[in-house]
XYZ file of C-alpha atoms in Angstrom:
166
model
C -51.468 60.988 -45.770
C -48.308 58.797 -44.073
C -48.268 55.935 -44.058
C -45.662 52.829 -42.999
C -45.617 49.056 -43.911
C -42.819 47.838 -41.386
C -41.967 45.172 -43.850
C -39.231 43.805 -41.424
C -36.337 41.817 -42.808
C -34.190 41.180 -40.365
C -31.694 39.289 -41.905
C -31.340 42.514 -43.905
C -29.598 44.294 -40.835
C -25.680 43.442 -39.343
C -25.529 40.418 -37.763
C -26.108 42.211 -33.521
C -27.643 44.764 -34.511
C -31.187 46.408 -33.028
C -32.757 47.958 -35.381
C -35.671 49.265 -32.848
C -34.679 53.188 -32.302
C -34.213 52.702 -35.983
C -37.987 52.073 -36.732
C -39.612 53.263 -33.837
C -37.839 56.891 -35.190
C -39.870 56.019 -38.505
C -42.585 54.605 -36.916
C -44.029 57.161 -35.247
C -43.563 60.036 -37.947
C -47.111 57.663 -39.565
C -50.023 58.503 -40.023
C -51.229 55.140 -40.510
C -49.517 52.161 -39.749
C -49.702 48.850 -41.092
C -47.497 45.775 -39.199
C -47.614 41.930 -40.033
C -48.607 39.371 -36.327
C -44.546 38.676 -36.436
C -43.753 42.545 -37.401
C -46.262 42.988 -33.872
C -44.452 40.621 -32.094
C -40.692 41.787 -33.040
C -41.941 45.428 -31.452
C -43.552 43.891 -28.191
C -41.099 43.565 -26.740
C -43.029 45.184 -23.066
C -46.135 43.685 -24.718
C -48.824 45.122 -27.396
C -50.210 48.004 -24.960
C -46.486 48.888 -24.826
C -46.862 49.212 -28.767
C -50.359 51.051 -28.617
C -49.173 53.023 -26.435
C -46.129 54.599 -28.696
C -47.992 54.875 -31.663
C -50.357 57.072 -29.831
C -47.683 59.333 -28.590
C -46.505 59.753 -31.966
C -48.328 60.788 -35.371
C -50.039 57.173 -35.792
C -54.335 57.264 -36.085
C -54.761 53.439 -37.021
C -52.699 50.354 -37.508
C -54.006 47.120 -38.940
C -52.165 44.294 -38.002
C -52.604 41.232 -40.953
C -51.789 37.712 -40.389
C -52.458 35.217 -42.898
C -55.043 33.587 -43.514
C -56.052 35.126 -40.181
C -58.120 37.558 -38.541
C -56.678 41.340 -39.939
C -56.958 42.692 -36.553
C -56.817 46.888 -35.815
C -56.385 49.619 -33.533
C -56.955 53.140 -32.845
C -56.784 55.188 -29.701
C -60.127 55.105 -28.964
C -60.766 52.040 -30.343
C -59.982 48.440 -31.707
C -61.488 45.138 -34.175
C -60.782 42.863 -35.303
C -62.614 40.779 -39.166
C -62.257 37.410 -40.571
C -59.629 36.672 -42.792
C -61.118 35.758 -46.398
C -59.372 32.360 -46.857
C -58.211 31.010 -50.380
C -55.731 28.314 -52.112
C -52.078 30.225 -51.667
C -49.997 30.519 -55.006
C -47.877 32.790 -53.408
C -47.900 35.850 -51.307
C -45.298 37.569 -52.315
C -47.088 40.215 -52.262
C -49.892 39.860 -50.401
C -49.143 42.962 -48.234
C -47.995 45.134 -50.583
C -52.043 44.784 -52.381
C -53.217 46.213 -49.365
C -51.526 48.309 -48.868
C -52.168 49.897 -51.564
C -55.957 48.524 -51.847
C -56.299 50.005 -48.046
C -54.512 53.528 -49.306
C -56.952 53.452 -52.203
C -59.572 53.282 -50.809
C -58.416 56.284 -48.267
C -58.455 58.357 -51.386
C -61.404 56.999 -52.827
C -63.545 58.829 -49.691
C -60.956 61.439 -49.428
C -60.117 60.692 -46.161
C -57.440 62.832 -44.851
C -55.150 61.897 -41.422
C -57.467 65.076 -39.420
C -60.247 62.064 -40.715
C -58.730 58.625 -39.202
C -61.045 59.784 -35.359
C -63.962 59.823 -37.750
C -63.647 56.861 -39.796
C -62.194 54.365 -37.171
C -66.153 56.195 -35.464
C -67.580 55.195 -38.492
C -67.222 51.450 -37.840
C -69.546 50.273 -40.930
C -67.318 51.954 -42.662
C -63.761 51.609 -41.427
C -64.481 48.288 -42.378
C -65.955 48.365 -45.672
C -62.099 50.287 -46.344
C -60.185 47.380 -44.612
C -62.844 44.553 -46.004
C -61.680 46.564 -50.028
C -58.092 46.406 -49.228
C -58.082 42.482 -47.341
C -59.778 40.711 -50.406
C -57.611 42.471 -52.635
C -54.378 40.322 -50.403
C -55.775 37.800 -50.307
C -57.024 38.338 -54.722
C -53.159 39.166 -55.342
C -51.387 35.647 -53.353
C -54.279 33.218 -55.920
C -52.074 34.868 -58.165
C -48.719 33.718 -59.366
C -45.792 37.549 -59.395
C -46.144 40.250 -57.806
C -47.480 43.735 -59.387
C -48.469 41.605 -62.776
C -50.595 39.478 -59.266
C -51.881 43.275 -58.777
C -55.948 43.677 -58.953
C -57.426 46.690 -59.562
C -61.022 48.088 -58.581
C -62.981 46.034 -60.334
C -61.873 42.513 -59.598
C -61.599 42.706 -56.020
C -65.537 44.167 -56.251
C -65.988 40.759 -57.921
C -64.393 39.174 -55.394
C -65.911 40.596 -52.748
C -69.471 39.676 -54.003
C -68.260 36.122 -54.646
C -66.724 35.585 -51.639
C -68.863 37.361 -48.333
């Protein structure tokens, strides 16, 4: 499974440089792409539909767009959806995306989902939603703590969080 979490930092690109060609070279190689809402908007110079079309022309089979405490959006070539975010008091958002992606990849690995099986996962919405909710819970739990690596929850902590934050 090739995953790509953009983590775009425009200030790190040379002044006046257009990051789009380089980003697209990498994005289309990924089976799973995670973007923030801001990154999705940055790529959507010709609209969101153009971003999706370009991803589907490459290897991508699942795009997940996170937006802090707003709804999480997901897109696949033949379906899309939205899930509510967990609302928690944020202490430090530094590692939220990393916790989300790490937990998403963990849940895919536990289910033995390989890139060719992503369409079947998408077709089974309850399972897809459960997988994404786990990742969202990990991200939400992480922001309630200070730090990055030390803020990352383990499986039991995420499960307990989900039981109390339905």
